[in-house]
Structures are given as C-alpha cells and as structure tokens.
XYZ file of C-alpha atoms in Angstrom:
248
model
C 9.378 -30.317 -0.186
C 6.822 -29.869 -2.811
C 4.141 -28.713 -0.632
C 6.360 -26.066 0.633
C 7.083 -24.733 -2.339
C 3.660 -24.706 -3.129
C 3.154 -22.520 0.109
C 5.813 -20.368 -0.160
C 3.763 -19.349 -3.894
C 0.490 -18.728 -2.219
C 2.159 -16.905 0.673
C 4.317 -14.783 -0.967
C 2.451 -11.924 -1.456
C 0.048 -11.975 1.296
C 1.951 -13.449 4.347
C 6.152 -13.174 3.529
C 7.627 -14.115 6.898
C 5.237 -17.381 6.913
C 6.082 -18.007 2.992
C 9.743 -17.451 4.268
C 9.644 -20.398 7.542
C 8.021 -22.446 4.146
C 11.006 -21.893 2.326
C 13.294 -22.760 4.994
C 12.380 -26.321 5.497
C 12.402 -26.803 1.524
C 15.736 -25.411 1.398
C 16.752 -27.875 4.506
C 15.005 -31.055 2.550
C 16.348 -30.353 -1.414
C 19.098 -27.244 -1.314
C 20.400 -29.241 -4.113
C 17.507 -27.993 -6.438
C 17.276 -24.589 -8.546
C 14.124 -24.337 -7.764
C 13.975 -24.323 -4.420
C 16.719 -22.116 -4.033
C 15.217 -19.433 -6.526
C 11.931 -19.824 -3.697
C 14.177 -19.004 -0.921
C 15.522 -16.342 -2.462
C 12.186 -14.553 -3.137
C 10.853 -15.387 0.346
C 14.088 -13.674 1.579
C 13.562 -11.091 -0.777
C 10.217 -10.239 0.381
C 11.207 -10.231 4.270
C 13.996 -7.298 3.110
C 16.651 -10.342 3.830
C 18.763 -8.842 1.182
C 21.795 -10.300 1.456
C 20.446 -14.049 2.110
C 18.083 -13.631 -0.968
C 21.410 -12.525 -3.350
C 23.120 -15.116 -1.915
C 20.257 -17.774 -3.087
C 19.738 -16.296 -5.975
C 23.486 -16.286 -7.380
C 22.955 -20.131 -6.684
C 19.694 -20.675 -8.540
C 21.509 -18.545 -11.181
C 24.495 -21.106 -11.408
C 22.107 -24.296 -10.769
C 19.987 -22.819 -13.841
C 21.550 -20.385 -16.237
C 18.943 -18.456 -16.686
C 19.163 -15.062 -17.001
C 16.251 -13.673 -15.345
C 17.091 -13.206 -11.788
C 19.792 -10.447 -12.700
C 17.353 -7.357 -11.932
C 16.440 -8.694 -8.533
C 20.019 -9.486 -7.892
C 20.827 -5.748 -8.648
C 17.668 -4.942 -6.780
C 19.217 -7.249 -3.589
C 22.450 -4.828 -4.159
C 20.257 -1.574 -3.273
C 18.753 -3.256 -0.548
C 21.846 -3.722 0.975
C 22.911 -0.002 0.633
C 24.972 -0.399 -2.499
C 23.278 1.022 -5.670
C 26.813 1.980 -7.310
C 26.926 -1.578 -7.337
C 22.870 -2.342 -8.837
C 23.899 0.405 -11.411
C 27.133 -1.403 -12.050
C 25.344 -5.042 -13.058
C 22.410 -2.295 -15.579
C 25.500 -2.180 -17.780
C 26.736 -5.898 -17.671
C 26.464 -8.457 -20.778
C 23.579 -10.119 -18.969
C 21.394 -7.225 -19.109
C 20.916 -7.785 -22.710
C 20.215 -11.750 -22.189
C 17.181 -10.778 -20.537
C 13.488 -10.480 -22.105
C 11.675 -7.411 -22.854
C 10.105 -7.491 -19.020
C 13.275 -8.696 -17.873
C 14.909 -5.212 -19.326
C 12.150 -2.867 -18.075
C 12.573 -4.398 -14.468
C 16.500 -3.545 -14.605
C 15.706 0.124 -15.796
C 13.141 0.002 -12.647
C 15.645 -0.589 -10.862
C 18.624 1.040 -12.069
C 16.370 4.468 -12.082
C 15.803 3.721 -8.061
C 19.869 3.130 -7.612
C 20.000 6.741 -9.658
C 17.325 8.211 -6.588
C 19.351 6.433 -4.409
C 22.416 8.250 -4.664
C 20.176 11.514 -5.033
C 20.056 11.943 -8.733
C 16.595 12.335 -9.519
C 17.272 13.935 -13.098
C 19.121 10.596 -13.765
C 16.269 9.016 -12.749
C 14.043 10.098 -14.963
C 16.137 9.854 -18.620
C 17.529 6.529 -16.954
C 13.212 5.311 -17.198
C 12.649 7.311 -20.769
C 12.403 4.527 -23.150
C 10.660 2.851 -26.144
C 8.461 0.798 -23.465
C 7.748 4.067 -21.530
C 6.267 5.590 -24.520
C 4.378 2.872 -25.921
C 0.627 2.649 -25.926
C 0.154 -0.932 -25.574
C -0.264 -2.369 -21.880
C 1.813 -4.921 -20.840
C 2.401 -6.527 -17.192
C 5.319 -3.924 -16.672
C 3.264 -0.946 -17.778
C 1.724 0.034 -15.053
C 4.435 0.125 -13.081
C 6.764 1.594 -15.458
C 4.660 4.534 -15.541
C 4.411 4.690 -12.162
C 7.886 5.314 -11.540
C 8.348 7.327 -14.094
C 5.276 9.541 -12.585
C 6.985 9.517 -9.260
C 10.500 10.701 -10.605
C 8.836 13.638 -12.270
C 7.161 14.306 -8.835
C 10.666 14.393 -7.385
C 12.106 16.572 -9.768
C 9.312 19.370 -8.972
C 7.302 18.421 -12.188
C 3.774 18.044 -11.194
C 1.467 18.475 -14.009
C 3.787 16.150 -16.107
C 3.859 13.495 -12.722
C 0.208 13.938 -12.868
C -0.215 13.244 -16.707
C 1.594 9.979 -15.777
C -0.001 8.625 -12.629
C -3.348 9.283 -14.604
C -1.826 6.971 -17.719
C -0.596 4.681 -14.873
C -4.433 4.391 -13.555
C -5.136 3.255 -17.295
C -2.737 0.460 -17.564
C -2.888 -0.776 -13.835
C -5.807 -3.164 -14.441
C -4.620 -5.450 -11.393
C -4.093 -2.673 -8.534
C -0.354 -3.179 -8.789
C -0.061 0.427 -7.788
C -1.157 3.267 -5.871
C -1.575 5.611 -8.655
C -5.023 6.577 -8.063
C -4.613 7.358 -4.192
C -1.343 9.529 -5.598
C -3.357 10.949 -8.453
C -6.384 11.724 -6.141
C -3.747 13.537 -3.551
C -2.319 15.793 -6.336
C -5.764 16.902 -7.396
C -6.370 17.259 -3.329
C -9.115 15.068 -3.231
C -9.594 13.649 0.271
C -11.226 9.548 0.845
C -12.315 8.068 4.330
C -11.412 4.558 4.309
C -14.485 3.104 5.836
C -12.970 0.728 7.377
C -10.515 2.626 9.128
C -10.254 1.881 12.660
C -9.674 5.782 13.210
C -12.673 6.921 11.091
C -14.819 4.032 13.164
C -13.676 5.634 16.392
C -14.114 9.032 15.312
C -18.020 7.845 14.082
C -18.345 6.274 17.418
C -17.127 8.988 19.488
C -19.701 11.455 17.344
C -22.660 8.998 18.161
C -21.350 9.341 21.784
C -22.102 12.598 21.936
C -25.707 12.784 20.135
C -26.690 10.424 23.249
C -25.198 12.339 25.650
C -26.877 15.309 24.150
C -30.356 13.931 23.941
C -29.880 12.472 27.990
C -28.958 15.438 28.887
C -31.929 17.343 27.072
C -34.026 14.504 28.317
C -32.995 15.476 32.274
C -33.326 19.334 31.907
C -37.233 18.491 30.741
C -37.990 16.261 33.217
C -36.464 18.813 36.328
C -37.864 21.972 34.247
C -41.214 20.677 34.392
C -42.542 19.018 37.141
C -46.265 19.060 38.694
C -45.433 21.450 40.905
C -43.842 24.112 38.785
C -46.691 23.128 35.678
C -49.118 26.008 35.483
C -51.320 23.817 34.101
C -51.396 21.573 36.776
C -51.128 24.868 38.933
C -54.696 25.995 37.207
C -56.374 22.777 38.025
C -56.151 23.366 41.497
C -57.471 26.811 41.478
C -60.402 25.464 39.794
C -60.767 23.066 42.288
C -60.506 25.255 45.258
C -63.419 27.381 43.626
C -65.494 24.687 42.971
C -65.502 23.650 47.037
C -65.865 27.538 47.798
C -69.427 27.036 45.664
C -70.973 24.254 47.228
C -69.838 24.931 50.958
C-alpha cells in the first residue's frame, strides 16, 4: 500500500490516469486510512473524476478533520456542473478554519464558480484582496495573479490584464503558469516551438524543396549543355578540320 501511495505522489502531476490505477489498489488494500483516501481523491481529481474524488475526499475529511480539503471539495462541485453549490461552501464556517493558502485557493475558486455562471465582474472583486495586492511572493501568488489577469481579460480590460500577467511572470518562479505565453500573445509576439512536430515538418518540407530545386537546376545544365550543342567543343573541330586541310 505504501509503495502506491508513493506512486500515486510522483505520478500525479506527470502521468494522472497511471497515478489514478496506483490509487486504486491502495484504496482496495487500506480504504480504512485517511490517507489513502485523501490520494484517491486527488488521483480522481486529476483524471476530472469529479464526483468520485468529492466522494473520497468528504471521507478523508471525516477520517481526519482537517480542514484543508474544503476548496477542492468546492472545486469537485464546479466540476460537476454545480458552482451555485462551490459558491455556496466560499461562505460556510469552514472557510475561515482554513490557512492563509487554504483561503486564497477558495477565492480561486469561488471567482471561477462566479465565470461559471457568466459573471465575470463578480469575478474579478470576488479575487480583489489583501493577498492580491501584496508584494511579497508566496506559493499562491503566482497563480492568484494569474487569475486575476485573466478575469480582467474577460471583462475587456487589457492593459490592466496585461499589468497583471506581467506581475504574474514575476512571482511564477516554478512555471506554474502560462503567463508569459499570454503576456507574449497580448503584446503579439509570435514563438516557434522548436520542437513542434508541425514546425519540424514545415522545416522538412522547405529542405524538400531546396533539393528539388538544385536537381532540377542540376538536369537543365546537364541537357542545356552537351558536346554537341558546346561551341567550344564546336570550335575545336573547326580547328581540326583546318589543320588536315593544311597538311593534305
């Protein structure tokens, strides 16, 4: 069981729906444990198993008391299509149980519940905050900043969503986000991925064509000048011809 739960860690990120057959088999040997079922809930969670991850979840929750799993719980709720609901558990008791990162996660996800039900403008006071405004950089930050950049996008205000992917780029230290590729596309700056299959086959397709070129150059050469149509070859034989004329 232990060595699952060890896998389901390393795969989380990288490979979910392996991480998720991990946590399977751990849930099947110790279901019993909080642990476990807080691991199956994530691997769930990450294979957009929504309603299978809540359901773990609310039982690590009881095994455990802590508070922590409440944002991804409401998180779960928008997954499954009900974001009344995720707004609902922003303004429970537990919200304030939770930690400082524990609170910015709920507003993350209470401001996606507001876009959810296509209120944007929600969205955006529902991520204004003491954390949003802060200087220091924390875990959160970067992402924090990044939603709030993307909200003001969504709401038509560019140069302000573009102030805040740039201060996104600042804090994101780890690569959590895409802020640069969004800040890049509102400046309309262009990048070829290099190792784009596309761009290869594009590259390839180019060098294609350079060959074909120079083959094709190569044959009109060798049929354009041949002995017999080479005046200089043509002139050797006149001089030739004259030369016999002499001596005879």
């Amino acid at each position: 069981m232990a060595k699952n739960l060890v896998m389901v860690a390393r795969l989380l990120d990288e490979d979910a729906p392996r991480a998720y057959e991990h946590a399977k088999v751990a849930l099947r040997l110790a279901s019993r444990v909080g642990a476990v079922r807080e691991a199956a809930g994530f691997a769930a969670y990450h294979t957009e198993k929504y309603q299978e991850a809540l359901a773990e979840f609310r039982a690590a929750r009881r095994m455990s008391g802590r508070p922590d799993l409440w944002p991804v719980m409401a998180d779960c709720e928008r997954g499954m299509g009900r974001p009344e609901r995720a707004l609902a558990m922003a303004g429970e008791p537990e919200v304030k149980r939770l930690d400082k990162a524990g609170q910015v996660e709920m507003r993350l996800v209470a401001a996606g519940a507001r876009r959810d039900l296509g209120q944007p403008d929600a969205a955006v006071v529902t991520l204004q905050s003491p954390e949003l405004a802060s200087t220091a950089v924390h875990p959160w930050t970067a992402r924090l900043r990044y939603a709030y950049a993307d909200a003001l996008l969504e709401v038509g205000r560019e140069e302000d969503a573009r102030e805040w992917f740039a201060k996104a780029v600042e804090a994101d230290h780890e690569g959590l986000t895409d802020a640069s590729d969004r800040l890049a596309e509102l400046d309309g700056i262009e990048f070829t991925d290099a190792l784009d299959p596309d761009s290869e086959e594009i590259e390839e397709d180019a060098a294609d064509e350079v060959e074909e070129d120079a083959e094709a150059s190569a044959e009109v050469s060798d049929a354009d000048f041949t002995d017999e149509d080479d005046p200089a070859v043509d002139d050797d034989e006149e001089e030739d011809e004259d030369e016999d004329e002499r001596r005879a």
